[in-house]
């Protein structure tokens, strides 16, 4: 996504400057060409050499530095940029941009650019709540600047509250999101992800190896492409993608309720979750004791959520997943037809790099019209993009 993109990283003076260094590392790793502009106050916290070394580009600091202006002037920097990211953005920087002040290299370059500008403010929580600051931020929001709200937590100044810069990985994802074409704008998408857990007693459950990575990748990519995303997630260790509404669940029954509770206005359902087919008939209230040599658990069937959705489709696009160990195409085609789906993603989990937990997958897309597409081994993030390309076509054909 950011490969070959020209990014101006504007750094102003706050204690969170150290996170801008980590963000720079992520950006360059993704193949972006990053040009850093530091304000005078930012240089009080970190020396430009750190940014220069990591970006492999000279760091820009002064508006009237002739040597720097010879190398690259602020107008050409503004013109060449695909994206500006301001990290951390102080109250002062936000205020200056909102008032149209351009009295240093960073603010002048921001004023001169036509590139999108992503602003990640960080400051003391009382400063953040200050109505003048809020007015300035709102003004920039309304003018089309992208604001990544600070998070709550303990702040460097000793206060607890909102004002903390989000983790660099989150700022990175927001940067990607700004540059992605919004071809799913207006689409309401529901994604399920992860395993379900079916309780046996207070310490044991039946589950599977799903990590949630496939479903979370789809949710993140769809959100970046402009969709409004609800993610119903079984237990995972993953961070909810920015901008995605996540409903955590444990059991298949909870997943079913959550899916049906959030179905209003949904255009597309993508069921990447590995839902338990069975649950124990009885859940023991107390921890079960080891007594007999053999133990038989009686199981009963869970509702098949996707099959139910297929019976009451009401114009929705339904996408299923099938993880198989044998006869991949036969089993996947059966599920596609039985559950009344538009497309099913078949993964042969016996293949190297496919299926549960890893970062990659090897999948085939089986369409309702009989087409089968075979994809190479690729990262789950890329599988998500490929799948969403198909979803977008299906969704667009249903638009009036
Ligand atoms: O989470 P990861 O570690 O990244 O792994 C990804 C994955 C392998 C879990 C994912 O890619 C995948 O294949 N998910 C589907 C797993 C599966 O085998 O599902 P199934 O064949 O049991 O069900 C077929 C479809 O019906 C699935 O879309 C499933 O969500 C849905 N289903 C199944 C049972 C049930 N009770 N309700 C359902 O909705």
Coordinates of C-alpha atoms and ligand atoms in Angstrom, one line a residue:
X1 CA 0.0 0.0 0.0
X2 CA 2.7 2.5 1.0
X3 CA 5.4 1.1 -1.3
X4 CA 7.0 3.9 -3.3
X5 CA 4.8 6.6 -1.7
X6 CA 6.3 9.9 -0.8
X7 CA 5.4 10.7 2.8
X8 CA 6.2 13.9 4.8
X9 CA 6.4 13.1 8.5
X10 CA 5.8 16.3 10.4
X11 CA 7.1 16.1 14.0
X12 CA 6.2 18.7 16.6
X13 CA 7.5 19.0 20.2
X14 CA 5.9 16.6 22.6
X15 CA 7.1 13.7 24.7
X16 CA 5.5 11.3 22.3
X17 CA 8.1 12.1 19.7
X18 CA 9.7 8.7 20.4
X19 CA 6.7 7.1 18.8
X20 CA 7.3 9.0 15.6
X21 CA 10.6 7.2 15.4
X22 CA 8.9 3.8 15.5
X23 CA 6.4 5.0 13.0
X24 CA 9.2 6.1 10.7
X25 CA 10.7 2.6 10.9
X26 CA 7.3 1.1 10.0
X27 CA 6.9 3.4 7.0
X28 CA 10.3 2.8 5.6
X29 CA 9.9 -0.9 6.1
X30 CA 6.7 -0.7 4.0
X31 CA 8.8 0.9 1.2
X32 CA 7.7 4.5 1.7
X33 CA 10.1 7.4 0.9
X34 CA 9.8 9.5 4.1
X35 CA 10.9 13.1 4.4
X36 CA 10.9 14.4 8.0
X37 CA 10.2 18.0 9.0
X38 CA 10.9 18.8 12.7
X39 CA 9.8 21.8 14.5
X40 CA 12.2 23.6 16.8
X41 CA 10.5 22.2 19.9
X42 CA 10.6 18.7 18.5
X43 CA 14.4 19.0 18.3
X44 CA 14.5 19.7 22.0
X45 CA 13.2 16.1 22.5
X46 CA 15.1 14.1 19.8
X47 CA 18.1 15.0 17.6
X48 CA 17.3 15.2 13.8
X49 CA 20.1 12.7 13.3
X50 CA 17.9 9.8 14.5
X51 CA 15.2 10.6 11.9
X52 CA 17.8 11.2 9.2
X53 CA 19.5 7.9 9.8
X54 CA 16.2 5.9 9.8
X55 CA 14.7 7.8 6.8
X56 CA 17.9 7.9 4.7
X57 CA 16.8 11.4 3.8
X58 CA 18.0 14.8 5.2
X59 CA 15.7 16.1 7.9
X60 CA 14.2 19.5 7.2
X61 CA 14.1 22.0 10.0
X62 CA 14.4 25.6 8.9
X63 CA 12.4 27.7 6.5
X64 CA 15.3 30.0 5.8
X65 CA 18.2 27.5 5.8
X66 CA 19.8 28.2 2.4
X67 CA 21.6 24.8 2.3
X68 CA 18.3 23.0 2.9
X69 CA 16.3 25.1 0.5
X70 CA 18.9 24.4 -2.2
X71 CA 18.4 20.6 -1.7
X72 CA 14.7 20.7 -1.6
X73 CA 12.4 23.6 -1.0
X74 CA 9.2 23.5 1.0
X75 CA 7.0 23.9 -2.1
X76 CA 8.5 20.9 -3.9
X77 CA 8.2 18.9 -0.7
X78 CA 4.6 19.9 -0.4
X79 CA 4.0 19.0 -4.1
X80 CA 5.7 15.7 -4.1
X81 CA 4.0 14.3 -1.1
X82 CA 1.4 11.6 -1.4
X83 CA 0.6 12.0 2.3
X84 CA 1.4 14.2 5.3
X85 CA 1.4 12.6 8.8
X86 CA 1.8 14.9 11.8
X87 CA 3.0 12.9 14.8
X88 CA 2.8 14.0 17.5
X89 CA 0.7 17.0 16.7
X90 CA 0.7 19.4 19.6
X91 CA -2.1 21.7 20.5
X92 CA 0.0 24.6 19.2
X93 CA 0.5 22.9 15.8
X94 CA -3.2 22.1 15.5
X95 CA -4.1 25.6 16.5
X96 CA -1.7 27.1 14.0
X97 CA -3.0 25.0 11.1
X98 CA -6.6 25.8 12.0
X99 CA -5.9 29.5 12.0
X100 CA -4.0 29.4 8.8
X101 CA -0.7 30.4 10.3
X102 CA 2.4 29.5 8.4
X103 CA 5.4 30.8 10.4
X104 CA 7.8 27.8 10.2
X105 CA 8.8 25.2 7.7
X106 CA 6.3 22.6 8.9
X107 CA 3.2 24.8 8.9
X108 CA 4.3 26.5 5.6
X109 CA 4.6 23.1 3.9
X110 CA 1.3 21.9 5.2
X111 CA -0.4 25.0 3.9
X112 CA 1.2 24.5 0.5
X113 CA 0.3 20.9 0.0
X114 CA -2.7 19.4 -1.7
X115 CA -1.9 15.9 -0.3
X116 CA -4.1 14.4 2.4
X117 CA -2.9 15.3 5.9
X118 CA -3.3 12.8 8.8
X119 CA -3.0 14.5 12.2
X120 CA -2.3 12.4 15.3
X121 CA -2.6 14.8 18.3
X122 CA -1.1 14.1 21.7
X123 CA -1.1 16.3 24.7
X124 CA -2.2 16.7 28.4
X125 CA -5.8 15.6 28.8
X126 CA -6.9 19.0 30.1
X127 CA -5.4 20.7 27.1
X128 CA -7.1 18.1 24.9
X129 CA -10.5 18.9 26.5
X130 CA -10.0 22.6 26.3
X131 CA -12.8 24.1 24.2
X132 CA -10.4 26.2 22.1
X133 CA -8.4 23.2 21.2
X134 CA -11.6 21.2 20.5
X135 CA -12.8 24.0 18.3
X136 CA -9.5 24.0 16.3
X137 CA -9.6 20.2 15.9
X138 CA -13.2 20.2 14.8
X139 CA -12.4 22.9 12.3
X140 CA -9.7 20.8 10.7
X141 CA -11.9 17.7 10.8
X142 CA -14.6 19.7 8.9
X143 CA -12.0 20.9 6.4
X144 CA -11.1 17.4 5.4
X145 CA -8.0 16.8 7.5
X146 CA -7.8 13.3 8.9
X147 CA -7.8 13.2 12.7
X148 CA -6.6 10.2 14.6
X149 CA -8.0 10.8 18.0
X150 CA -5.7 10.3 21.0
X151 CA -6.4 7.4 23.3
X152 CA -7.0 7.4 27.1
X153 CA -4.3 6.2 29.5
X154 CA -1.7 7.5 31.9
X155 CA 0.0 10.5 30.4
X156 CA 3.6 11.5 30.7
X157 CA 2.5 14.6 32.7
X158 CA 1.1 12.3 35.4
X159 CA -2.5 12.7 34.5
X160 CA -4.9 9.9 33.5
X161 CA -7.2 10.7 30.6
X162 CA -7.5 11.2 26.8
X163 CA -4.4 12.7 25.2
X164 CA -2.1 9.8 24.6
X165 CA -0.7 9.1 21.1
X166 CA -2.0 5.8 19.8
X167 CA 0.6 3.0 19.1
X168 CA 2.7 3.5 15.9
X169 CA 1.1 0.4 14.4
X170 CA -2.3 2.1 14.7
X171 CA -1.0 5.4 13.1
X172 CA 0.5 3.3 10.3
X173 CA -2.8 1.5 9.7
X174 CA -4.6 4.9 9.7
X175 CA -2.0 6.2 7.1
X176 CA -2.7 3.2 4.9
X177 CA -6.4 3.8 5.3
X178 CA -6.1 7.4 4.1
X179 CA -4.5 6.3 0.8
X180 CA -6.8 3.4 0.0
X181 CA -9.4 4.0 -2.7
X182 CA -12.8 4.1 -0.9
X183 CA -14.5 1.7 -3.2
X184 CA -16.7 0.2 -0.5
X185 CA -18.0 3.6 0.8
X186 CA -21.6 3.2 1.8
X187 CA -21.4 -0.6 2.1
X188 CA -22.3 -2.1 5.5
X189 CA -20.4 -5.2 6.1
X190 CA -20.5 -7.8 8.9
X191 CA -17.5 -10.0 9.4
X192 CA -17.2 -12.9 11.8
X193 CA -13.7 -14.1 13.0
X194 CA -11.9 -16.4 15.3
X195 CA -13.0 -19.6 17.0
X196 CA -15.9 -20.1 19.4
X197 CA -15.6 -21.7 22.8
X198 CA -18.2 -24.2 24.0
X199 CA -17.9 -24.5 27.8
X200 CA -17.7 -27.9 29.4
X201 CA -17.2 -26.7 33.0
X202 CA -15.7 -23.5 34.5
X203 CA -12.1 -24.5 33.4
X204 CA -12.6 -26.4 30.1
X205 CA -14.1 -25.8 26.7
X206 CA -14.3 -27.2 23.2
X207 CA -12.7 -25.0 20.5
X208 CA -10.4 -25.0 17.5
X209 CA -7.2 -23.4 16.2
X210 CA -8.6 -20.3 14.6
X211 CA -6.6 -17.2 15.6
X212 CA -9.0 -14.7 14.1
X213 CA -6.3 -13.3 11.7
X214 CA -8.2 -14.0 8.5
X215 CA -11.4 -12.3 9.7
X216 CA -9.6 -9.4 11.3
X217 CA -7.6 -8.8 8.1
X218 CA -10.9 -8.7 6.2
X219 CA -12.5 -6.3 8.7
X220 CA -9.4 -4.0 8.6
X221 CA -9.2 -3.9 4.8
X222 CA -12.9 -3.3 4.4
X223 CA -12.8 -0.4 6.9
X224 CA -9.9 1.1 5.0
X225 CA -11.8 0.8 1.7
X226 CA -14.6 2.9 3.2
X227 CA -17.1 0.2 4.4
X228 CA -18.9 0.4 7.7
X229 CA -17.7 -2.7 9.5
X230 CA -19.1 -4.7 12.4
X231 CA -16.8 -7.5 13.5
X232 CA -18.3 -10.3 15.6
X233 CA -15.2 -12.0 17.1
X234 CA -14.7 -15.1 19.1
X235 CA -11.9 -15.1 21.7
X236 CA -8.6 -13.9 20.1
X237 CA -5.5 -12.0 21.1
X238 CA -5.8 -9.5 18.2
X239 CA -6.2 -5.8 18.4
X240 CA -9.5 -4.5 17.0
X241 CA -8.7 -2.5 13.8
X242 CA -9.2 1.2 14.0
X243 CA -12.7 2.3 13.0
X244 CA -14.2 -1.2 13.3
X245 CA -17.1 -1.9 15.7
X246 CA -16.2 -5.1 17.4
X247 CA -18.6 -7.3 19.3
X248 CA -16.8 -9.9 21.3
X249 CA -18.4 -13.3 21.9
X250 CA -17.5 -16.7 23.2
X251 CA -19.9 -19.5 22.1
X252 CA -21.6 -20.3 18.8
X253 CA -24.9 -19.4 20.4
X254 CA -23.5 -15.9 21.4
X255 CA -22.2 -15.5 17.9
X256 CA -25.5 -16.3 16.4
X257 CA -27.3 -13.8 18.7
X258 CA -24.7 -11.1 17.9
X259 CA -25.0 -11.7 14.1
X260 CA -28.8 -11.5 14.1
X261 CA -28.8 -8.5 16.5
X262 CA -26.5 -6.5 14.1
X263 CA -28.1 -7.6 10.8
X264 CA -30.2 -4.4 10.2
X265 CA -28.8 -2.5 7.1
X266 CA -26.1 -5.1 6.5
X267 CA -25.3 -5.5 2.8
X268 CA -22.6 -8.1 3.0
X269 CA -21.9 -10.9 5.5
X270 CA -18.5 -12.6 5.5
X271 CA -18.2 -15.6 7.8
X272 CA -14.6 -16.3 8.4
X273 CA -15.1 -17.6 11.9
X274 CA -14.6 -21.2 12.7
X275 CA -17.8 -21.9 14.5
X276 CA -18.1 -25.0 16.7
X277 CA -20.6 -27.4 15.2
X278 CA -21.4 -29.0 18.5
X279 CA -21.6 -28.0 22.2
X280 CA -21.9 -30.0 25.4
X281 CA -25.5 -30.8 26.2
X282 CA -24.8 -30.0 29.9
X283 CA -22.4 -27.4 31.3
X284 CA -21.1 -28.5 34.7
X285 CA -21.4 -25.7 37.2
X286 CA -18.5 -27.1 39.2
X287 CA -15.1 -28.2 37.9
X288 CA -15.6 -31.8 36.8
X289 CA -13.6 -34.3 38.9
X290 CA -11.4 -37.1 37.5
X291 CA -13.1 -40.3 38.5
X292 CA -13.8 -43.0 35.9
X293 CA -11.2 -44.1 33.4
X294 CA -13.4 -43.1 30.5
X295 CA -15.6 -40.1 30.1
X296 CA -18.3 -39.6 27.5
X297 CA -19.4 -36.1 26.7
X298 CA -22.8 -35.7 25.1
X299 CA -22.8 -33.1 22.5
X300 CA -25.6 -31.4 20.6
X301 CA -25.6 -29.5 17.4
X302 CA -25.2 -25.7 17.3
X303 CA -27.3 -23.7 14.8
X304 CA -25.6 -23.2 11.5
X305 CA -25.6 -19.4 11.5
X306 CA -24.6 -19.0 7.8
X307 CA -27.2 -21.6 6.7
X308 CA -29.8 -19.7 8.6
X309 CA -28.7 -16.4 6.9
X310 CA -28.9 -18.2 3.5
X311 CA -32.6 -19.1 4.2
X312 CA -33.5 -15.4 4.8
X313 CA -31.1 -13.7 2.5
X314 CA -33.2 -10.5 1.8
X315 CA -30.8 -9.2 -0.9
X316 CA -27.7 -9.6 1.3
X317 CA -24.5 -10.9 -0.2
X318 CA -23.3 -13.9 1.7
X319 CA -19.7 -15.1 1.8
X320 CA -18.6 -18.3 3.6
X321 CA -15.3 -19.9 4.3
X322 CA -14.6 -23.6 4.2
X323 CA -11.5 -25.1 5.9
X324 CA -11.1 -28.7 4.5
X325 CA -8.6 -31.5 4.9
X326 CA -9.8 -33.5 1.8
X327 CA -11.9 -33.1 -1.3
X328 CA -11.6 -29.3 -1.0
X329 CA -13.6 -28.3 -4.0
X330 CA -16.4 -30.9 -3.5
X331 CA -17.0 -30.0 0.1
X332 CA -16.7 -26.2 -0.5
X333 CA -19.1 -26.4 -3.5
X334 CA -21.6 -28.3 -1.3
X335 CA -21.5 -25.6 1.4
X336 CA -21.8 -22.9 -1.2
X337 CA -24.9 -24.4 -2.6
X338 CA -26.5 -25.7 0.7
X339 CA -26.0 -22.4 2.5
X340 CA -27.2 -20.3 -0.5
X341 CA -24.0 -18.3 -0.7
X342 CA -22.7 -15.9 -3.4
X343 CA -19.1 -17.0 -2.9
X344 CA -17.1 -19.4 -0.7
X345 CA -13.4 -19.2 0.2
X346 CA -12.0 -22.7 0.3
X347 CA -8.8 -23.3 2.2
X348 CA -7.1 -26.7 2.1
X349 CA -5.6 -26.6 5.6
X350 CA -3.2 -29.4 4.9
X351 CA -1.2 -27.2 2.6
X352 CA 1.9 -25.4 3.8
X353 CA 1.1 -21.8 4.6
X354 CA -2.7 -22.3 4.6
X355 CA -5.4 -22.2 7.1
X356 CA -5.3 -21.6 10.9
X357 CA -3.1 -19.2 12.8
X358 CA -0.4 -18.3 10.3
X359 CA -0.1 -15.0 8.5
X360 CA -0.6 -16.5 5.1
X361 CA -3.3 -18.5 3.3
X362 CA -3.8 -20.5 0.1
X363 CA -7.4 -20.2 -1.1
X364 CA -9.7 -20.8 -3.9
X365 CA -12.8 -18.7 -4.6
X366 CA -15.9 -20.6 -5.7
X367 CA -18.6 -18.4 -7.1
X368 CA -22.3 -19.2 -7.2
X369 CA -22.2 -19.1 -11.0
X370 CA -19.7 -22.0 -11.0
X371 CA -16.4 -20.0 -11.6
X372 CA -13.5 -21.2 -9.5
X373 CA -10.4 -18.9 -9.0
X374 CA -7.2 -20.3 -7.6
X375 CA -5.0 -17.9 -5.7
X376 CA -1.3 -18.3 -4.9
X377 CA 0.0 -18.5 -1.4
X378 CA -0.2 -14.9 -0.1
X379 CA -0.5 -13.0 3.2
X380 CA -4.0 -13.0 4.8
X381 CA -4.0 -9.3 4.3
X382 CA -3.7 -9.8 0.6
X383 CA -6.3 -12.6 0.6
X384 CA -8.6 -10.0 2.3
X385 CA -8.0 -7.4 -0.5
X386 CA -8.6 -10.0 -3.2
X387 CA -11.8 -11.2 -1.6
X388 CA -13.0 -7.6 -1.1
X389 CA -12.3 -6.9 -4.8
X390 CA -14.9 -9.7 -5.6
X391 CA -17.3 -8.4 -2.9
X392 CA -17.1 -4.9 -4.3
X393 CA -18.2 -6.2 -7.8
X394 CA -21.1 -8.2 -6.3
X395 CA -22.2 -5.3 -4.2
X396 CA -21.9 -2.7 -7.0
X397 CA -24.1 -4.9 -9.3
X398 CA -26.8 -4.8 -6.6
X399 CA -26.8 -1.0 -6.4
X400 CA -29.8 0.7 -8.0
Ligands
LIG1 O1 -8.6 -17.5 12.1 P1 -7.4 -17.9 11.4 O2 -6.4 -18.6 12.3 O3 -6.8 -16.8 10.5 O4 -7.9 -19.1 10.4 C1 -8.7 -18.8 9.3 C2 -9.7 -19.9 9.1 C3 -9.0 -21.2 8.6 C4 -10.5 -20.2 10.4 C5 -10.7 -19.4 8.0 O5 -10.0 -19.1 6.9 C6 -11.8 -20.4 7.7 O6 -11.6 -21.3 6.8 N1 -13.0 -20.4 8.4 C7 -14.1 -21.3 8.2 C8 -13.8 -22.6 9.0 C9 -14.7 -23.7 8.7 O7 -14.3 -24.8 8.3 O8 -15.9 -23.5 8.7 P2 -17.0 -24.7 8.4 O9 -16.7 -25.5 7.2 O10 -17.3 -25.4 9.7 O11 -18.2 -23.7 8.1 C10 -18.5 -23.2 6.8 C11 -19.0 -21.8 6.9 O12 -20.2 -21.8 7.7 C12 -18.1 -20.9 7.6 O13 -18.2 -19.6 6.9 C13 -18.6 -20.8 9.0 O14 -18.3 -19.5 9.6 C14 -20.1 -21.0 8.8 N2 -20.7 -21.7 10.0 C15 -20.3 -22.9 10.4 C16 -20.9 -23.6 11.5 C17 -21.9 -22.9 12.2 N3 -22.5 -23.5 13.2 N4 -22.3 -21.7 11.8 C18 -21.7 -21.1 10.7 O15 -22.0 -19.9 10.4

